[in-house]
Short mmCIF file of C-alpha atoms and ligand atoms in Angstrom, two decimals:
data_model
loop_
_atom_site.label_atom_id
_atom_site.label_comp_id
_atom_site.label_asym_id
_atom_site.label_seq_id
_atom_site.Cartn_x
_atom_site.Cartn_y
_atom_site.Cartn_z
CA MET Y 1 -79.56 -14.94 47.30
CA PRO Y 2 -76.89 -12.23 48.62
CA CYS Y 3 -73.40 -12.31 50.57
CA LYS Y 4 -73.79 -14.37 53.75
CA ASN Y 5 -72.62 -11.20 55.93
CA CYS Y 6 -74.62 -8.53 54.17
CA LEU Y 7 -76.89 -7.59 51.26
CA GLU Y 8 -74.22 -6.80 49.01
CA LYS Y 9 -73.81 -8.54 45.44
CA PRO Y 10 -71.88 -12.06 45.68
CA VAL Y 11 -68.93 -12.53 43.77
CA ILE Y 12 -68.54 -15.92 44.33
CA ASN Y 13 -70.34 -19.25 45.57
CA LEU Y 14 -67.70 -21.50 48.18
CA THR Y 15 -68.33 -24.72 46.50
CA ASN Y 16 -67.10 -26.78 49.74
CA ASN Y 17 -69.65 -25.00 51.99
CA ASN Y 18 -72.15 -23.20 49.57
CA ILE Y 19 -71.36 -20.20 50.97
CA LYS Y 20 -71.70 -16.65 49.12
CA LEU Y 21 -69.89 -13.56 49.40
CA CYS Y 22 -69.27 -10.37 48.57
CA ARG Y 23 -66.20 -8.34 46.90
CA GLN Y 24 -64.98 -6.97 50.36
CA HIS Y 25 -66.20 -10.27 52.86
CA PHE Y 26 -64.49 -12.51 50.13
CA ALA Y 27 -61.23 -10.72 50.17
CA ARG Y 28 -61.51 -10.48 53.79
CA TYR Y 29 -62.28 -14.26 54.27
CA PHE Y 30 -59.31 -15.15 51.28
CA GLU Y 31 -56.97 -12.96 53.35
CA ARG Y 32 -57.20 -14.55 56.51
CA LYS Y 33 -57.46 -18.40 55.12
CA VAL Y 34 -54.06 -17.63 53.75
CA LEU Y 35 -52.81 -16.13 56.82
CA LYS Y 36 -53.86 -18.95 59.14
CA THR Y 37 -52.17 -21.00 56.88
CA ILE Y 38 -49.08 -19.55 57.28
CA LYS Y 39 -49.52 -19.42 61.01
CA ASP Y 40 -50.93 -23.37 61.66
CA TYR Y 41 -48.22 -25.05 59.48
CA LYS Y 42 -45.50 -22.43 60.87
CA LEU Y 43 -44.73 -21.57 56.95
CA ILE Y 44 -43.04 -18.28 57.97
CA GLU Y 45 -40.49 -17.64 61.40
CA ARG Y 46 -38.90 -14.80 62.82
CA ASN Y 47 -35.92 -13.98 60.70
CA ASP Y 48 -36.75 -15.75 57.89
CA LYS Y 49 -35.35 -14.50 54.43
CA VAL Y 50 -38.51 -15.01 52.01
CA GLY Y 51 -38.20 -15.61 48.68
CA VAL Y 52 -41.54 -15.34 46.42
CA ALA Y 53 -41.44 -17.12 43.47
CA VAL Y 54 -43.44 -14.89 41.22
CA SER Y 55 -44.32 -15.62 37.55
CA GLY Y 56 -46.82 -12.58 37.01
CA GLY Y 57 -49.96 -14.92 37.03
CA LYS Y 58 -52.64 -14.56 39.48
CA ASP Y 59 -51.42 -17.11 41.80
CA SER Y 60 -48.00 -15.62 42.53
CA LEU Y 61 -49.37 -12.36 42.40
CA SER Y 62 -52.02 -12.73 45.45
CA LEU Y 63 -49.50 -14.61 47.15
CA LEU Y 64 -46.62 -12.15 46.86
CA SER Y 65 -49.24 -9.15 47.89
CA ILE Y 66 -50.75 -11.06 50.98
CA ILE Y 67 -46.92 -11.99 51.85
CA LYS Y 68 -46.26 -8.33 51.72
CA GLN Y 69 -49.33 -7.07 53.88
CA LEU Y 70 -47.98 -9.59 56.89
CA LYS Y 71 -44.25 -8.38 56.48
CA ASP Y 72 -45.40 -4.46 56.87
CA LYS Y 73 -47.28 -5.60 59.63
CA ILE Y 74 -45.44 -7.65 61.66
CA LYS Y 75 -41.93 -7.00 60.20
CA ILE Y 76 -40.27 -10.02 61.45
CA PHE Y 77 -38.68 -11.22 58.20
CA GLU Y 78 -37.45 -10.38 55.18
CA LEU Y 79 -39.18 -10.59 51.67
CA GLU Y 80 -37.79 -10.74 47.85
CA ALA Y 81 -38.97 -12.06 44.83
CA ILE Y 82 -37.26 -14.40 42.19
CA ALA Y 83 -38.87 -15.00 38.54
CA ILE Y 84 -37.85 -17.51 35.83
CA ASP Y 85 -38.06 -16.27 32.20
CA GLU Y 86 -38.49 -19.88 30.18
CA GLY Y 87 -38.51 -17.36 27.40
CA ILE Y 88 -42.44 -18.50 26.30
CA LYS Y 89 -42.86 -15.57 23.25
CA GLY Y 90 -46.21 -14.02 23.73
CA TYR Y 91 -47.07 -15.23 27.54
CA ARG Y 92 -44.09 -14.84 29.77
CA ASP Y 93 -43.01 -11.59 28.58
CA LYS Y 94 -46.34 -9.80 29.05
CA THR Y 95 -46.49 -11.65 32.97
CA LEU Y 96 -43.04 -11.02 33.77
CA GLU Y 97 -43.81 -7.25 32.77
CA ARG Y 98 -46.66 -7.39 35.54
CA ALA Y 99 -44.55 -8.94 38.22
CA LYS Y 100 -41.80 -6.33 37.41
CA LYS Y 101 -44.39 -3.31 37.95
CA PHE Y 102 -46.19 -4.94 41.00
CA CYS Y 103 -42.62 -5.36 42.64
CA LYS Y 104 -41.51 -1.64 41.75
CA ASP Y 105 -44.78 -0.40 42.65
CA ASN Y 106 -44.78 -2.38 46.18
CA ASP Y 107 -40.70 -1.82 46.93
CA ILE Y 108 -39.89 -5.73 46.69
CA LYS Y 109 -36.55 -6.70 45.22
CA LEU Y 110 -36.85 -8.83 42.56
CA HIS Y 111 -34.14 -11.09 40.78
CA ILE Y 112 -34.62 -12.35 37.47
CA PHE Y 113 -33.20 -15.58 35.62
CA SER Y 114 -33.58 -16.63 32.19
CA TYR Y 115 -33.27 -20.18 30.65
CA LYS Y 116 -31.05 -18.50 27.51
CA GLU Y 117 -28.72 -17.27 30.17
CA GLU Y 118 -28.76 -20.45 32.48
CA PHE Y 119 -29.16 -23.16 29.70
CA GLY Y 120 -28.28 -21.21 26.28
CA ASN Y 121 -31.30 -21.25 24.76
CA THR Y 122 -35.21 -19.96 25.27
CA LEU Y 123 -37.75 -22.61 25.90
CA ASP Y 124 -39.47 -21.90 22.61
CA ASN Y 125 -36.20 -22.61 20.84
CA PHE Y 126 -35.57 -25.59 22.73
CA LEU Y 127 -38.79 -27.01 21.65
CA LYS Y 128 -37.71 -26.31 18.13
CA LYS Y 129 -35.30 -28.76 17.90
CA SER Y 130 -36.86 -31.66 20.60
CA ASP Y 131 -39.77 -33.70 20.75
CA MET Y 132 -39.86 -33.30 24.34
CA LYS Y 133 -43.16 -32.49 25.83
CA ALA Y 134 -42.58 -28.71 26.82
CA CYS Y 135 -43.39 -29.21 30.59
CA SER Y 136 -41.57 -32.05 30.76
CA MET Y 137 -38.35 -29.91 29.72
CA CYS Y 138 -39.39 -26.91 31.33
CA GLY Y 139 -40.67 -28.45 35.13
CA PRO Y 140 -37.30 -29.57 35.94
CA PHE Y 141 -35.30 -26.60 34.88
CA ARG Y 142 -37.89 -24.24 36.87
CA ARG Y 143 -37.45 -26.26 40.04
CA TYR Y 144 -33.50 -26.45 39.22
CA LEU Y 145 -32.95 -22.79 38.67
CA LEU Y 146 -35.35 -22.16 41.68
CA ASN Y 147 -33.67 -24.11 44.32
CA LYS Y 148 -29.94 -23.47 43.25
CA LYS Y 149 -30.66 -19.62 43.10
CA ALA Y 150 -32.62 -19.65 46.02
CA LYS Y 151 -29.43 -20.84 47.72
CA GLU Y 152 -27.14 -18.11 45.94
CA LEU Y 153 -29.44 -15.84 47.53
CA GLY Y 154 -29.86 -16.61 51.02
CA PHE Y 155 -33.31 -17.72 50.92
CA THR Y 156 -34.43 -19.34 54.25
CA LYS Y 157 -37.70 -20.48 52.67
CA LEU Y 158 -39.02 -20.08 48.84
CA ALA Y 159 -42.60 -19.57 48.35
CA THR Y 160 -44.75 -20.88 45.46
CA GLY Y 161 -48.19 -20.06 44.33
CA HIS Y 162 -49.63 -23.77 44.42
CA ASN Y 163 -52.99 -24.07 45.21
CA LEU Y 164 -55.44 -26.34 46.43
CA ASP Y 165 -55.85 -27.49 42.58
CA ASP Y 166 -52.84 -27.48 41.61
CA GLU Y 167 -51.70 -29.72 44.57
CA THR Y 168 -54.78 -31.95 44.36
CA GLN Y 169 -53.87 -32.78 40.59
CA THR Y 170 -50.43 -33.83 41.72
CA ILE Y 171 -51.96 -36.14 44.33
CA MET Y 172 -54.05 -37.62 41.67
CA MET Y 173 -51.71 -37.80 39.09
CA ASN Y 174 -48.97 -39.58 41.59
CA TYR Y 175 -52.01 -42.28 42.41
CA PHE Y 176 -52.37 -42.57 38.57
CA ARG Y 177 -49.25 -43.55 37.93
CA ARG Y 178 -48.07 -45.36 40.95
CA ASN Y 179 -45.72 -42.68 42.35
CA ILE Y 180 -47.20 -42.52 46.10
CA GLU Y 181 -43.73 -42.09 47.21
CA THR Y 182 -43.33 -38.55 45.57
CA SER Y 183 -46.73 -37.77 47.10
CA ALA Y 184 -44.70 -38.34 50.51
CA ARG Y 185 -42.71 -35.16 49.70
CA LEU Y 186 -46.30 -32.73 49.33
CA GLY Y 187 -47.47 -30.17 51.94
CA PRO Y 188 -48.28 -26.97 52.69
CA ILE Y 189 -44.15 -26.90 54.01
CA THR Y 190 -41.57 -29.70 51.78
CA GLY Y 191 -40.33 -31.83 51.79
CA ILE Y 192 -38.91 -34.64 54.03
CA SER Y 193 -35.33 -34.31 54.03
CA LYS Y 194 -33.73 -31.57 56.09
CA ASP Y 195 -31.20 -31.03 53.91
CA LYS Y 196 -29.27 -27.77 53.50
CA ARG Y 197 -28.92 -28.42 49.58
CA PHE Y 198 -32.74 -27.73 49.53
CA ILE Y 199 -34.58 -24.87 50.21
CA LYS Y 200 -37.38 -25.37 52.30
CA ARG Y 201 -40.40 -24.59 49.87
CA ILE Y 202 -43.67 -22.93 51.63
CA LYS Y 203 -47.53 -22.89 49.87
CA PRO Y 204 -49.55 -20.33 51.54
CA LEU Y 205 -52.09 -20.76 49.22
CA TYR Y 206 -52.37 -24.72 49.89
CA LEU Y 207 -56.07 -24.48 51.27
CA VAL Y 208 -57.87 -22.22 48.77
CA THR Y 209 -58.78 -22.93 45.18
CA GLU Y 210 -57.95 -21.66 41.75
CA LYS Y 211 -61.27 -20.18 41.26
CA GLU Y 212 -60.74 -18.51 45.08
CA VAL Y 213 -57.45 -17.24 43.93
CA ALA Y 214 -58.54 -15.80 40.49
CA THR Y 215 -61.37 -13.97 41.89
CA TYR Y 216 -59.02 -12.40 44.59
CA ALA Y 217 -56.21 -11.41 41.91
CA PHE Y 218 -59.32 -9.97 39.90
CA ILE Y 219 -61.11 -7.87 42.19
CA LYS Y 220 -57.85 -6.46 44.17
CA GLY Y 221 -56.88 -5.45 40.43
CA LEU Y 222 -53.66 -7.87 40.25
CA ILE Y 223 -54.29 -9.38 37.13
CA ASP Y 224 -56.75 -8.13 34.11
CA ASP Y 225 -56.68 -11.35 32.29
CA PHE Y 226 -56.51 -15.02 32.80
CA ASN Y 227 -54.23 -15.84 30.07
CA GLU Y 228 -52.45 -19.74 30.71
CA CYS Y 229 -49.22 -20.80 29.49
CA PRO Y 230 -49.86 -21.99 25.65
CA HIS Y 231 -48.61 -25.47 26.74
CA SER Y 232 -50.57 -25.79 30.02
CA SER Y 233 -52.94 -28.17 28.22
CA ASP Y 234 -50.95 -30.14 26.39
CA SER Y 235 -49.49 -32.42 29.58
CA TYR Y 236 -50.84 -34.81 31.72
CA ARG Y 237 -51.48 -32.80 34.32
CA GLY Y 238 -53.81 -30.91 31.81
CA ASP Y 239 -55.81 -33.88 31.30
CA VAL Y 240 -55.75 -34.68 35.01
CA ARG Y 241 -56.84 -30.80 35.81
CA ASP Y 242 -60.09 -31.11 33.12
CA LEU Y 243 -60.76 -34.48 34.88
CA LEU Y 244 -60.94 -32.59 38.50
CA ASN Y 245 -62.73 -29.90 37.01
CA ASP Y 246 -65.25 -31.80 35.46
CA PHE Y 247 -65.68 -33.74 38.65
CA GLU Y 248 -65.78 -30.51 40.79
CA ALA Y 249 -68.81 -29.21 38.64
CA ARG Y 250 -70.46 -32.47 39.31
CA TYR Y 251 -70.04 -33.32 43.18
CA PRO Y 252 -68.96 -29.96 44.29
CA GLY Y 253 -66.52 -30.32 47.12
CA THR Y 254 -64.59 -33.12 45.64
CA LYS Y 255 -61.21 -31.06 45.34
CA HIS Y 256 -61.70 -30.38 48.93
CA SER Y 257 -61.99 -34.01 50.07
CA ILE Y 258 -59.12 -34.81 48.35
CA MET Y 259 -56.87 -32.56 49.96
CA THR Y 260 -58.49 -33.30 53.58
CA SER Y 261 -58.36 -36.98 52.90
CA PHE Y 262 -54.75 -36.48 51.51
CA LEU Y 263 -53.75 -34.37 54.78
CA GLU Y 264 -54.86 -37.04 57.04
CA ILE Y 265 -52.17 -39.65 55.40
CA LEU Y 266 -49.51 -37.52 54.76
CA PRO Y 267 -47.89 -37.86 58.47
CA LEU Y 268 -48.16 -41.62 57.52
CA LEU Y 269 -46.70 -41.53 53.74
CA LYS Y 270 -43.81 -38.91 55.20
CA GLU Y 271 -42.95 -41.51 58.50
CA SER Y 272 -42.83 -44.52 55.72
CA TYR Y 273 -40.68 -42.90 53.31
CA LYS Y 274 -38.41 -41.15 55.78
CA LYS Y 275 -35.30 -42.78 54.79
CA SER Y 276 -35.98 -44.21 51.32
CA ILE Y 277 -35.01 -41.67 49.11
CA PRO Y 278 -31.15 -40.93 48.28
CA ILE Y 279 -29.64 -37.71 47.78
CA ASN Y 280 -27.06 -37.59 45.59
CA GLU Y 281 -25.27 -34.66 44.36
CA CYS Y 282 -25.34 -34.56 40.59
CA LYS Y 283 -21.99 -35.43 38.97
CA SER Y 284 -22.04 -32.71 36.64
CA CYS Y 285 -23.24 -29.82 38.30
CA GLY Y 286 -23.26 -30.72 41.74
CA GLU Y 287 -27.02 -30.00 42.76
CA PRO Y 288 -28.76 -32.64 44.74
CA CYS Y 289 -30.42 -35.62 42.72
CA SER Y 290 -31.81 -38.68 43.57
CA GLN Y 291 -29.60 -40.46 40.87
CA GLU Y 292 -26.08 -39.75 39.41
CA ILE Y 293 -26.82 -37.05 36.93
CA CYS Y 294 -29.63 -34.88 37.61
CA GLN Y 295 -32.97 -34.37 35.21
CA THR Y 296 -31.59 -31.24 34.27
CA CYS Y 297 -28.17 -32.11 33.37
CA LYS Y 298 -29.39 -35.02 31.45
CA ILE Y 299 -31.96 -32.72 29.15
CA VAL Y 300 -29.03 -29.88 28.69
CA GLU Y 301 -26.79 -33.20 27.37
CA ILE Y 302 -29.92 -34.19 25.01
CA LEU Y 303 -30.32 -30.40 23.84
CA LYS Y 304 -26.44 -30.17 23.07
CA ASN Y 305 -26.43 -33.26 20.76
CA LYS Y 306 -29.05 -32.10 18.95
CA GLY Y 307 -27.13 -28.92 18.17
FE1 SF4 N 401 -43.28 -24.43 31.64
FE2 SF4 N 401 -45.01 -26.05 31.29
FE3 SF4 N 401 -45.79 -24.50 33.12
FE4 SF4 N 401 -45.72 -23.74 30.58
S1 SF4 N 401 -47.38 -24.98 31.56
S2 SF4 N 401 -44.49 -22.58 31.97
S3 SF4 N 401 -44.53 -25.12 29.73
S4 SF4 N 401 -44.40 -26.26 32.85
ZN1 ZN N 402 -26.83 -31.33 37.46
#
């Protein structure tokens, strides 16, 4: 079966509606879908200073590329990029080179911050002296640095490359762990609080699947391999991802159904949990958190005690 719109060979079969598209028509479909998400959810507004969190992987480079095209077209917002170097040898060093090249070629200012400079060591070295799971340490560190640095850089929005697969994994993880309150903070634009201490986060790839993003990044020449973080399967999220992929293969459209159902109940969740999450300031670093000491400061303290 050729492309739905022409006679060219298809590069993808969209599982939610069983439509096949060739390179050219898929790229157009993908860009339109992302731009429609930005428009429908008002993710970018006039005079915004948008910081794109870029890792050099398929998601962030596709996102940065589309937002750059939009900026060049409508010229009503500023655009910069921010990257975090966790210190994962053989992986992040390579993707960061790609991010640097993309930003240089496209004239985008890139700010890079590292765990080594900000927390005193690389993730690789921290893991050698701790039995914590990589993502349990890395996730809070990354969120912390992105929020803190985005504020210092004066960004009004922080755009991340979370796609439909990432978000459906988080939704299911929160169900499985009876963590519904956390789900109230999800959505294409977050969070519950209009607190100035948090940068608004936007997720323009919210409604496109990982397979679609990978296909787009590949046909646009944004990436030439699909390397993943060596720790990505070593987590609860990795197990939920495998489970959802297996279900999607057997029952195509499952991920879209989860997302559509979730978006229907999200306004109710946001309303229910509007006031229930107290926002304190961490007594150690001053960053916003829900307890007395933030998760990042707690981990840093544990690591310090381990020498
Ligand atoms: Fe960090 Fe885990 Fe993501 Fe790797 S997969 S970059 S360890 S959060
Ligand atoms: Zn803190």
